[in-house]
PDB file of C-alpha atoms and ligand atoms in Angstrom:
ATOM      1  CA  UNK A   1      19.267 -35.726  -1.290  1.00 41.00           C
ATOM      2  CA  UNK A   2      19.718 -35.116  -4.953  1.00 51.00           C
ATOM      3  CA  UNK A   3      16.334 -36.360  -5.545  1.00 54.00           C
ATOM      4  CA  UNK A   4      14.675 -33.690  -3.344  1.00 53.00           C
ATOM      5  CA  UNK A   5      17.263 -31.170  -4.846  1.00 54.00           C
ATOM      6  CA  UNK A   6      15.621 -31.937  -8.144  1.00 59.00           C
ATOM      7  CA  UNK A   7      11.845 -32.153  -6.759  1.00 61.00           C
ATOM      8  CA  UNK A   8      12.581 -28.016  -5.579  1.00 59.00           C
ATOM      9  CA  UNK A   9      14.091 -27.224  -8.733  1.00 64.00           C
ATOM     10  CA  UNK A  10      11.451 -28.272 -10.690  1.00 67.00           C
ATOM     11  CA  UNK A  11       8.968 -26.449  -7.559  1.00 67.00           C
ATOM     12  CA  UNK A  12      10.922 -23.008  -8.426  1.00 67.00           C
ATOM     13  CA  UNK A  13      10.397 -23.259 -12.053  1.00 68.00           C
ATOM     14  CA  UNK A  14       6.729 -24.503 -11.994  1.00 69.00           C
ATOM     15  CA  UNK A  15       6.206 -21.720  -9.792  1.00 67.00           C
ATOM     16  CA  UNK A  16       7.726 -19.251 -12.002  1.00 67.00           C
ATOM     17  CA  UNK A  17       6.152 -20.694 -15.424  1.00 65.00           C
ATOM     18  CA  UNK A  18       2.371 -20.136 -13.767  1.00 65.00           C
ATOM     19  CA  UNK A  19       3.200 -16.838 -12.467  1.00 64.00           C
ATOM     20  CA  UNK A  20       4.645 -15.714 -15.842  1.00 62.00           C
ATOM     21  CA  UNK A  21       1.627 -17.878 -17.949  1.00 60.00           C
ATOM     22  CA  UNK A  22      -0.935 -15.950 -15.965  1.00 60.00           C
ATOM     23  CA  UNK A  23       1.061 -12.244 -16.265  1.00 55.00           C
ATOM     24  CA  UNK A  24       0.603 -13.602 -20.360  1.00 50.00           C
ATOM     25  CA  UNK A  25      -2.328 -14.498 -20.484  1.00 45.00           C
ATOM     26  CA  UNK A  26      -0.836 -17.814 -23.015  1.00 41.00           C
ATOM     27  CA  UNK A  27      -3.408 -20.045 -23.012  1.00 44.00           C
ATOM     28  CA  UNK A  28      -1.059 -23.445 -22.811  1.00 45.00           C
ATOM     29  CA  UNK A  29      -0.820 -26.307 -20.494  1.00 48.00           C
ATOM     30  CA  UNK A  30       1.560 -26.536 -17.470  1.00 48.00           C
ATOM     31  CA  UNK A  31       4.074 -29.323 -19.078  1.00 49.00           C
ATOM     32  CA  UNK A  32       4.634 -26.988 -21.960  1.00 54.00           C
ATOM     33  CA  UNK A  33       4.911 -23.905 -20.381  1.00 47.00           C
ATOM     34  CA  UNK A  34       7.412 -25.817 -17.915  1.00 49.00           C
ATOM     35  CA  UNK A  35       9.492 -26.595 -20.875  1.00 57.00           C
ATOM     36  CA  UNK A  36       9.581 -22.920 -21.542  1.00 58.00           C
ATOM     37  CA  UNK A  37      10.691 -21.386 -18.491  1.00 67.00           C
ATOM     38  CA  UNK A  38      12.738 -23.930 -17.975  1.00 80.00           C
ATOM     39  CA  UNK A  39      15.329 -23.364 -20.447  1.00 83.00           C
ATOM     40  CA  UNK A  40      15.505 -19.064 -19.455  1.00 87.00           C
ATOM     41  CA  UNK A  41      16.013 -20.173 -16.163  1.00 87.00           C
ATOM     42  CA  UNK A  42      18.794 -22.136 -16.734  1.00 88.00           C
ATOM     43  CA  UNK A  43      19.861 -19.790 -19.142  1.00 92.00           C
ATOM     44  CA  UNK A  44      20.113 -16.857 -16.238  1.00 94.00           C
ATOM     45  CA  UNK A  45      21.785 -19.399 -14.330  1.00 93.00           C
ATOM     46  CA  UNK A  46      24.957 -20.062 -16.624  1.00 95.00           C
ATOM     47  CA  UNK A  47      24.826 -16.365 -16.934  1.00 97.00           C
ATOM     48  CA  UNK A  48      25.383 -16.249 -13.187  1.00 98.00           C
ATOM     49  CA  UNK A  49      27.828 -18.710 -13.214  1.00 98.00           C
ATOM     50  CA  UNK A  50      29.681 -16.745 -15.969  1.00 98.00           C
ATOM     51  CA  UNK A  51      29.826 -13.690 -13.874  1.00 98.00           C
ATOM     52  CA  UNK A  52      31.576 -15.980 -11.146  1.00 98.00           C
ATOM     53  CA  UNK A  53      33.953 -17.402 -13.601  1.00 98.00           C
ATOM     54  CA  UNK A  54      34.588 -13.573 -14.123  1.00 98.00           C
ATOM     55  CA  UNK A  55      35.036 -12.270 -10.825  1.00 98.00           C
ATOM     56  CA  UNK A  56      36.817 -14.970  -8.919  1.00 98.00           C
ATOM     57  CA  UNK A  57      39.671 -14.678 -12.242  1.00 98.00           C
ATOM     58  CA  UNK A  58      40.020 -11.301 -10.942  1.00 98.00           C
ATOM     59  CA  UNK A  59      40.459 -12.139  -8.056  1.00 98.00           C
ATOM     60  CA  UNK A  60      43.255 -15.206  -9.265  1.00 97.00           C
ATOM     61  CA  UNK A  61      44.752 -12.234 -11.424  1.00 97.00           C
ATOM     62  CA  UNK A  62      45.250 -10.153  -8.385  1.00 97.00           C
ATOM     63  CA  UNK A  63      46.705 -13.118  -6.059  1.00 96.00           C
ATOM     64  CA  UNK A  64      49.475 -13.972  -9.311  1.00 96.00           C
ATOM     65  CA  UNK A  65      50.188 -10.486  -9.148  1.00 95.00           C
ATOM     66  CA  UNK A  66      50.507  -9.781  -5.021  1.00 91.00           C
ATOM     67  CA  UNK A  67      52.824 -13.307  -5.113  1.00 91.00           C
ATOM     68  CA  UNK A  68      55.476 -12.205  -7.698  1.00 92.00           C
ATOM     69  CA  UNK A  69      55.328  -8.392  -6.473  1.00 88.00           C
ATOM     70  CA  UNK A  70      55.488  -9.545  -2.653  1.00 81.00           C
ATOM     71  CA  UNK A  71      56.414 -13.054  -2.445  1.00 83.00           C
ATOM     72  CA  UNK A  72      53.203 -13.895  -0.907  1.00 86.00           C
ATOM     73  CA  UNK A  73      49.687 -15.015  -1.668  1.00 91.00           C
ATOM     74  CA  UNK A  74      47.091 -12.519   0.050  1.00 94.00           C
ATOM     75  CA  UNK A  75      44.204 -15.300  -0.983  1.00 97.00           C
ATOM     76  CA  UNK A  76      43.632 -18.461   1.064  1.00 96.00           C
ATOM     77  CA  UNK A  77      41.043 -19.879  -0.847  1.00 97.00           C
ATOM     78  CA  UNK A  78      37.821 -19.173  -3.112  1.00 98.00           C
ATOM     79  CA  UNK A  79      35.009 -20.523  -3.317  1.00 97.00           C
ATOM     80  CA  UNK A  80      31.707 -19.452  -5.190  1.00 97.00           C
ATOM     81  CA  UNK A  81      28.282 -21.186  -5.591  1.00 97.00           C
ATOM     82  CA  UNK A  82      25.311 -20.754  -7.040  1.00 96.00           C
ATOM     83  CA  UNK A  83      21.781 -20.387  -5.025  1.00 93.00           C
ATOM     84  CA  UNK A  84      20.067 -23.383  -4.670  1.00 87.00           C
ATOM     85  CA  UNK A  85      16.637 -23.177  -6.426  1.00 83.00           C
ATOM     86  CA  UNK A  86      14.701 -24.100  -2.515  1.00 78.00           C
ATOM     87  CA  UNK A  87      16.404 -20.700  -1.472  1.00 85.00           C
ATOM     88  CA  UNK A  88      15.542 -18.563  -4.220  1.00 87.00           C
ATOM     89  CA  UNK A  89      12.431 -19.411  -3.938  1.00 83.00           C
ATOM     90  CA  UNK A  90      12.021 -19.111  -0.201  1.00 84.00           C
ATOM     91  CA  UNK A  91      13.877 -16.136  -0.127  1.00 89.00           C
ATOM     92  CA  UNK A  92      11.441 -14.191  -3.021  1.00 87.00           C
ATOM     93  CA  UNK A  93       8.266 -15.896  -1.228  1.00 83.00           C
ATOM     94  CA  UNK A  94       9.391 -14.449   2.026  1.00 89.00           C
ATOM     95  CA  UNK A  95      10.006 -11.097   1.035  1.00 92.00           C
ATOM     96  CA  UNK A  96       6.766 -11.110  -1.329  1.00 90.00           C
ATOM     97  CA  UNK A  97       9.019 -10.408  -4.510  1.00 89.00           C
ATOM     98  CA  UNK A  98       6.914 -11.398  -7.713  1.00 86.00           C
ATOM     99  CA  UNK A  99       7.748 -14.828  -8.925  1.00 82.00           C
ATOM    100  CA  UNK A 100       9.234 -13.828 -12.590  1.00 84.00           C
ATOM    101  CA  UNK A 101      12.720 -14.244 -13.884  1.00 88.00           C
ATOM    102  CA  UNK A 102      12.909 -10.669 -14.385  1.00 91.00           C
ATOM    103  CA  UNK A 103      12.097 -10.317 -10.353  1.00 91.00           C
ATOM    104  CA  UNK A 104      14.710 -12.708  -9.303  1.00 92.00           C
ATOM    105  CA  UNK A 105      17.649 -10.688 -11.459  1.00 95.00           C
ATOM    106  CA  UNK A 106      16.320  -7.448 -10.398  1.00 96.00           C
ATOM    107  CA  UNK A 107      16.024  -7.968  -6.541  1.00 97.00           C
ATOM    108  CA  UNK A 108      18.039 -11.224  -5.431  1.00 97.00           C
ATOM    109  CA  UNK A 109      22.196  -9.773  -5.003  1.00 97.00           C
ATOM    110  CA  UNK A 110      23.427 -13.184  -4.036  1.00 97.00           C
ATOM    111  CA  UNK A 111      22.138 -15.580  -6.166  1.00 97.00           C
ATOM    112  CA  UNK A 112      26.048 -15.390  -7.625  1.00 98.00           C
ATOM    113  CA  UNK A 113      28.232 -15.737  -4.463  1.00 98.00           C
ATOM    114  CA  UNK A 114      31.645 -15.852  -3.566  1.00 98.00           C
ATOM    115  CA  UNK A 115      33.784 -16.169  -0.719  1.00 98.00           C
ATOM    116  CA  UNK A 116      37.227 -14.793  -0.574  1.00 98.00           C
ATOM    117  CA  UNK A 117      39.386 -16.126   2.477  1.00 98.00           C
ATOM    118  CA  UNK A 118      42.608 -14.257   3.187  1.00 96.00           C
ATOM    119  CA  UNK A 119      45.450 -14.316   5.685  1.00 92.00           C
ATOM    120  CA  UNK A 120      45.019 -10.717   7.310  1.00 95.00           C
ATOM    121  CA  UNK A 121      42.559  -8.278   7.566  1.00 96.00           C
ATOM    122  CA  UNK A 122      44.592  -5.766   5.610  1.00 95.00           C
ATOM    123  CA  UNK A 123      44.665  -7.736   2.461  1.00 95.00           C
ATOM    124  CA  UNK A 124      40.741  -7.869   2.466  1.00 97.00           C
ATOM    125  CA  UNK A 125      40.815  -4.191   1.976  1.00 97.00           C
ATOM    126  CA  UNK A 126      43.957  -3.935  -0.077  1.00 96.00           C
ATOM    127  CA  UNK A 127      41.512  -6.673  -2.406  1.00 97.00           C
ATOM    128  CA  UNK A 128      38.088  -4.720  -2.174  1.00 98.00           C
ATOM    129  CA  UNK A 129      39.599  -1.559  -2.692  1.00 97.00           C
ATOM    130  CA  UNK A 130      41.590  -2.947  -5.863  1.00 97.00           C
ATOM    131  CA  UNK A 131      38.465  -4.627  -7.353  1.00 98.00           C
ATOM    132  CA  UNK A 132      36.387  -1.619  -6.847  1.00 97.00           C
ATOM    133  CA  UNK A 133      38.508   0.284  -9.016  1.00 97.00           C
ATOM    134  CA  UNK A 134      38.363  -1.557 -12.142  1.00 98.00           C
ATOM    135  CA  UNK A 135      36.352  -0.052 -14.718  1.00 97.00           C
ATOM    136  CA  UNK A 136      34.340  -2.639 -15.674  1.00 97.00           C
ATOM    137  CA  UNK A 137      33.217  -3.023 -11.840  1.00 98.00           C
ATOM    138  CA  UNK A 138      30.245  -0.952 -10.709  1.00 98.00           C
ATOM    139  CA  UNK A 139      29.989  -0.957  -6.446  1.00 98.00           C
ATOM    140  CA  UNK A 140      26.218  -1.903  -5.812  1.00 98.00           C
ATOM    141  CA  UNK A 141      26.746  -2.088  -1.923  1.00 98.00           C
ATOM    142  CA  UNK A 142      29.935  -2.299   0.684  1.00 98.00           C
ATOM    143  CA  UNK A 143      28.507  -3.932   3.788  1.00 98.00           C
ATOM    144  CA  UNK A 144      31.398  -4.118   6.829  1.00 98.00           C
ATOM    145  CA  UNK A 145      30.904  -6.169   8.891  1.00 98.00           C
ATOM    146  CA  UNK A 146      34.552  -6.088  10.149  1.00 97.00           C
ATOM    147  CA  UNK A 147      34.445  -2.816  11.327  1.00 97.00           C
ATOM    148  CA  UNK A 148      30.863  -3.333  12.137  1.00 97.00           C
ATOM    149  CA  UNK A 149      30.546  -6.819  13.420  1.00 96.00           C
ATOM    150  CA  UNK A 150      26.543  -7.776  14.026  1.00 96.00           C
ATOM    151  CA  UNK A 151      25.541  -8.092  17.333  1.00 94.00           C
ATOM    152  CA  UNK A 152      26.409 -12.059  17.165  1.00 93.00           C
ATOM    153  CA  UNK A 153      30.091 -11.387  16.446  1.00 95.00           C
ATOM    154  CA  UNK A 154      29.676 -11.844  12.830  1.00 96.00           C
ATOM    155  CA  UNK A 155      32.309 -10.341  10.713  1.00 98.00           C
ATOM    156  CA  UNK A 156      33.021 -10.271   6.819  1.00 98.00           C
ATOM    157  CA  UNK A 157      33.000  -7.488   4.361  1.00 98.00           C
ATOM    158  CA  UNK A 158      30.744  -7.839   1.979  1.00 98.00           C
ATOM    159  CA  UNK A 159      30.343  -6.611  -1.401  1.00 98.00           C
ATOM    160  CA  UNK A 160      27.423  -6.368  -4.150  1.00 98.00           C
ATOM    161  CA  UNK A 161      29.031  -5.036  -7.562  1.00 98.00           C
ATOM    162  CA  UNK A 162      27.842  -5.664 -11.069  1.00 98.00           C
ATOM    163  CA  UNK A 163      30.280  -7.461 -13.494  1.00 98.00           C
ATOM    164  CA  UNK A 164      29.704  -7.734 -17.539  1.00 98.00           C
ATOM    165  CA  UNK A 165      29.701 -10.674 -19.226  1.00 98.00           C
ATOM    166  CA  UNK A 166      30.159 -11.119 -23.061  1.00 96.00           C
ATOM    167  CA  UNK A 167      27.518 -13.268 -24.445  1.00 95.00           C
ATOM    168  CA  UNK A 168      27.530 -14.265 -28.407  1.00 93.00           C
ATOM    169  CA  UNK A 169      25.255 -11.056 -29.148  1.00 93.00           C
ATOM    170  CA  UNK A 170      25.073  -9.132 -25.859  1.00 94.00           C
ATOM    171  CA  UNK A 171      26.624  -8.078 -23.319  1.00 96.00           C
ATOM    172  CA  UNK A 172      24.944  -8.242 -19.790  1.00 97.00           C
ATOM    173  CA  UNK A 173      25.024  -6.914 -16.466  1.00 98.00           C
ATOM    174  CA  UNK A 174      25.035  -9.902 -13.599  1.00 98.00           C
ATOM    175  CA  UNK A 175      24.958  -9.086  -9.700  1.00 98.00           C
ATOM    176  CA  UNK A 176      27.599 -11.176  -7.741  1.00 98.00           C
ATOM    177  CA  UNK A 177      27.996 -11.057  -3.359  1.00 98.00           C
ATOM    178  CA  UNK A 178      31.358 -11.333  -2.796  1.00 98.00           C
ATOM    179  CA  UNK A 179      32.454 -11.996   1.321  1.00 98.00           C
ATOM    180  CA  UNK A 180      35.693 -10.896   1.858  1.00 98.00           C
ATOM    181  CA  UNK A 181      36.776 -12.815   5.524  1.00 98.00           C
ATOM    182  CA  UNK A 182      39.914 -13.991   7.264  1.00 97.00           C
ATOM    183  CA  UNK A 183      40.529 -17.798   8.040  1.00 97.00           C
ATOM    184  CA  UNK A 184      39.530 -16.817  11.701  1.00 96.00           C
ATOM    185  CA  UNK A 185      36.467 -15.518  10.784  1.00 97.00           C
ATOM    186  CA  UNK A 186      35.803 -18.332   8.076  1.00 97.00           C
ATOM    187  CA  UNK A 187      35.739 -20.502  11.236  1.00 96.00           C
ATOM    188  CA  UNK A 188      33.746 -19.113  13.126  1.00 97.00           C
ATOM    189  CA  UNK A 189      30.755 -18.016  10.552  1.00 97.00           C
ATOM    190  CA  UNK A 190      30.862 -21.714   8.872  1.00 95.00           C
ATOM    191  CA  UNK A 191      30.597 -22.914  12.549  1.00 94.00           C
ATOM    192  CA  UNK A 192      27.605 -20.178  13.588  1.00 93.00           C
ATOM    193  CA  UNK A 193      25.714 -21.102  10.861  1.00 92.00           C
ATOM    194  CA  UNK A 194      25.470 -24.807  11.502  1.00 90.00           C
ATOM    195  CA  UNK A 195      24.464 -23.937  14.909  1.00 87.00           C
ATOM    196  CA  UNK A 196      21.664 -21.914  13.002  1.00 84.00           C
ATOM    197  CA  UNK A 197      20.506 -24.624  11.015  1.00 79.00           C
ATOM    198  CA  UNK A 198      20.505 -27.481  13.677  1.00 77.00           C
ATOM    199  CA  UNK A 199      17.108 -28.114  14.523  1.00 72.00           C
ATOM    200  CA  UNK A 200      17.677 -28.407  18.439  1.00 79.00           C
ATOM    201  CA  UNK A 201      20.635 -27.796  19.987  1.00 76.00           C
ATOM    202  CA  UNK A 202      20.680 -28.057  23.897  1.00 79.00           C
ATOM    203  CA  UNK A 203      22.344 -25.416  25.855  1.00 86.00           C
ATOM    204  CA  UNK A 204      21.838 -23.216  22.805  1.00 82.00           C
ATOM    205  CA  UNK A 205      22.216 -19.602  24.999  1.00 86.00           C
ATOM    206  CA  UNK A 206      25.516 -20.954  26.389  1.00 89.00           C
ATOM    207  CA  UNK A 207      26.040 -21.518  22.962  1.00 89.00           C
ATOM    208  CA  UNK A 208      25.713 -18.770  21.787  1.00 90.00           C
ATOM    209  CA  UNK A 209      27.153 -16.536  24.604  1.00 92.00           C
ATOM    210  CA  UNK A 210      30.788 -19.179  24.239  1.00 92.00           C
ATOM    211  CA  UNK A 211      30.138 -18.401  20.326  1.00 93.00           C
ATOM    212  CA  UNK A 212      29.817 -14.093  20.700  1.00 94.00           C
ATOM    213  CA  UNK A 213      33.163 -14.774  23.200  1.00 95.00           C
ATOM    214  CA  UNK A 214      35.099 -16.948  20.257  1.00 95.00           C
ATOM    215  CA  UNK A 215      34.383 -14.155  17.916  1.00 96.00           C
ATOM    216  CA  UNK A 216      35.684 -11.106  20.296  1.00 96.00           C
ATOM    217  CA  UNK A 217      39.107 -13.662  20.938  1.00 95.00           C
ATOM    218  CA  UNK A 218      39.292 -14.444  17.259  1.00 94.00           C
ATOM    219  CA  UNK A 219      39.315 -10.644  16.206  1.00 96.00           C
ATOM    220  CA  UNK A 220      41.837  -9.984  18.906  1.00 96.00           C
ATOM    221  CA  UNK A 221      44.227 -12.649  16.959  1.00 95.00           C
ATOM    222  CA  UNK A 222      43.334 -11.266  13.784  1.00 96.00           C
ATOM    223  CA  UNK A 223      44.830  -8.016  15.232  1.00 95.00           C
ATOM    224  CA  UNK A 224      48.001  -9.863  16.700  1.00 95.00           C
ATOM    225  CA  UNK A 225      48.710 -11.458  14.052  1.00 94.00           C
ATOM    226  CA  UNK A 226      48.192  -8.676  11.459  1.00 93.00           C
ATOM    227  CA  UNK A 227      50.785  -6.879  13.846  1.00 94.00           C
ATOM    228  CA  UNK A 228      53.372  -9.504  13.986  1.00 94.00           C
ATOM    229  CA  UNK A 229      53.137  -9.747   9.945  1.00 91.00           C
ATOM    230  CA  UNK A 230      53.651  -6.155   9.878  1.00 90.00           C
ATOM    231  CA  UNK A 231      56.492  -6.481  12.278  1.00 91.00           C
ATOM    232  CA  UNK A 232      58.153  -8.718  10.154  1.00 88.00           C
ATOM    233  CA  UNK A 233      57.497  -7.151   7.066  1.00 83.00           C
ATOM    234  CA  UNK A 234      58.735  -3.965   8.104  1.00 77.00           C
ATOM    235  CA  UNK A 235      55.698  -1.890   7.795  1.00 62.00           C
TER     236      UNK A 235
HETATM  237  P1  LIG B 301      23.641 -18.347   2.576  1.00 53.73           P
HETATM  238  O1  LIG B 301      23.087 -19.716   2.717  1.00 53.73           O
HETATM  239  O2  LIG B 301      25.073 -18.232   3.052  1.00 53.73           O
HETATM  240  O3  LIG B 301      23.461 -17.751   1.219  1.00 53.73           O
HETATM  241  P2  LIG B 301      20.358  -9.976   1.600  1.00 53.73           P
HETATM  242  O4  LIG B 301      19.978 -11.358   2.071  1.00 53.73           O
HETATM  243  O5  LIG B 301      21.713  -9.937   0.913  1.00 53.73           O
HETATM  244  O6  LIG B 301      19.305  -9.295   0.794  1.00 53.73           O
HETATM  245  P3  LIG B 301      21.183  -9.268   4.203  1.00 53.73           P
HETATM  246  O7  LIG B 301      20.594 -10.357   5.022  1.00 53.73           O
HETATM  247  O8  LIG B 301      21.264  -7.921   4.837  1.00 53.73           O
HETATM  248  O9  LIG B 301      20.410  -9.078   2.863  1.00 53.73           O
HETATM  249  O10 LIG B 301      22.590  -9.708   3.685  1.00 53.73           O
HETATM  250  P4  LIG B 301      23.952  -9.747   4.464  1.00 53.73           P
HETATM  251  O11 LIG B 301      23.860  -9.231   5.846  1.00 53.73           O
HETATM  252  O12 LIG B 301      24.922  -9.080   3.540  1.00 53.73           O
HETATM  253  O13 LIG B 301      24.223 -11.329   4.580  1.00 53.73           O
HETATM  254  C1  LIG B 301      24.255 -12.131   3.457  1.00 53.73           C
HETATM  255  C2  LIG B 301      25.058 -13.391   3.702  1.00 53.73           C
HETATM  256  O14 LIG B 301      26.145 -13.177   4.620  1.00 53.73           O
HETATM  257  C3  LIG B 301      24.278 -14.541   4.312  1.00 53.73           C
HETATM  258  O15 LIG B 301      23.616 -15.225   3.302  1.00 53.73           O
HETATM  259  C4  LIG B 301      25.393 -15.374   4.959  1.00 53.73           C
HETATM  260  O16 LIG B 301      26.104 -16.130   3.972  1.00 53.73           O
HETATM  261  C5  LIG B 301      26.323 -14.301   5.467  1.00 53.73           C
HETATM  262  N1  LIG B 301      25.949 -13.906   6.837  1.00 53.73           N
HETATM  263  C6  LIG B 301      25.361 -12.747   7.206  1.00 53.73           C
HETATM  264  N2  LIG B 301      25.181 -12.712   8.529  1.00 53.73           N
HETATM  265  C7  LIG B 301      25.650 -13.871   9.022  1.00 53.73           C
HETATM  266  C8  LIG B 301      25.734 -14.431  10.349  1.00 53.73           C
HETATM  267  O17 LIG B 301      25.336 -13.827  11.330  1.00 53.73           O
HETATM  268  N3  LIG B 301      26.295 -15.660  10.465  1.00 53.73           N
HETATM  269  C9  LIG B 301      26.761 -16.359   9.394  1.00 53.73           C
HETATM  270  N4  LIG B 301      27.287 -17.570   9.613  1.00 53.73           N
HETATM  271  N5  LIG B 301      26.684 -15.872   8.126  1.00 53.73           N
HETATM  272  C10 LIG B 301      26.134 -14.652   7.942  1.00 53.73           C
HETATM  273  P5  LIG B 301      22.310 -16.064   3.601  1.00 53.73           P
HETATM  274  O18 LIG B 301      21.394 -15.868   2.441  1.00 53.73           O
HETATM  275  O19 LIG B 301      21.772 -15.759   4.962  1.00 53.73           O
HETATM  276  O20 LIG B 301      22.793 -17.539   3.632  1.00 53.73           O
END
């Protein structure tokens, strides 16, 4: 596994070094120009990973806060990742985006991503609506797909923004996706997609049918339980 990880990596950034060596012109061979890209490309990468280290603290800072204000934590859990180098690159061969560095920052959103999980569907507005107002964040895109769910019964809300981070000599402008979802909907997205990605399933229409059903019931409790919370809290 992590030797075909590392055989796509090094796929990517070939594929990126020619494309960039023939935009150049540079008359140098493939090994060296590897070497070159190489480095930038990791270099964007630990800027991505800087803009996660970024966002998901503000998103810690906001929990801490929410816990000694309400004795509560409105954040389940967080977790971010990085793109995998195999779907950067199928995703920019797919969609015919030029194979440069420059090409991946400018047009990939979610090569930074992180996933918020919460315990009602009010804190994942109360959260998007509190990040979105910092002045360092810029709003790229608001996606719902909780008021909006796709025709499969998928819901999240999902956010592009643009967060700075402060390098030794610059400071730079990195795109992260955040999904906002509740532990209901976690479920039923991180089951969805490995139906997605299993080669054959049998009954696969039943599948999916039982799956659009699940997501209608788990909204429902959403609701319910959002209600009873509110109940209790007085609201
Ligand atoms: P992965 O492996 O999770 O990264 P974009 O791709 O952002 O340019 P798109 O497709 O309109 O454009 O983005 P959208 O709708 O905001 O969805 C982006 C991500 O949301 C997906 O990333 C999934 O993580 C998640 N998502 C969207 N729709 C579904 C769905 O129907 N089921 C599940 N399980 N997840 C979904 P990737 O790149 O597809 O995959």
């Amino acid at each position: 596994m992590e030797a075909t990880q590392q055989t796509l990596e090094k796929a990517v950034l070939e594929k990126m070094a020619l494309r960039q060596q023939q935009g150049a012109g540079l008359d140098m061979s493939r090994i060296e120009w590897l070497d070159r890209t190489a480095q930038p490309y990791r270099e964007l990468m630990a800027y991505y990973r800087c803009a996660l280290m970024e966002v998901e603290t503000k998103f810690n800072v906001l929990n801490q806060e929410f816990s000694v204000q309400y004795d509560r934590n409105p954040i389940e859990s967080i977790k971010s990742r990085i793109k995998e180098p195999s779907s950067i690159l199928a995703k920019m061969v797919t969609r015919q985006y030029p194979l440069t560095l420059e090409s991946l920052e400018e047009n990939l959103c979610d090569v930074a991503g992180i996933r918020v999980v919460c315990s009602f569907i009010e804190d994942i507005y109360m959260l998007a609506d509190c990040l979105e107002k910092q002045d360092d964040i810029t709003l790229v895109t608001r996606k719902d797909y909780i008021k909006n769910p796709k025709d499969n019964g998928y819901r999240s809300l999902h956010l592009i923004v643009e967060v700075p981070i402060f390098l030794q000599r610059k400071k730079k402008l990195m795109k992260v996706e955040i999904q906002l979802r509740t532990i209901a909907m976690d479920l039923w997205a991180s089951l969805e997609h490995k139906m997605k990605y299993k080669k054959q399933v049998p009954n696969a229409e039943e599948l999916t049918r039982e799956l659009k059903v699940c997501a209608e019931m788990s909204a429902r409790l959403d609701e319910r339980m959002q209600a009873i919370h509110q109940g209790l809290m007085g609201d």
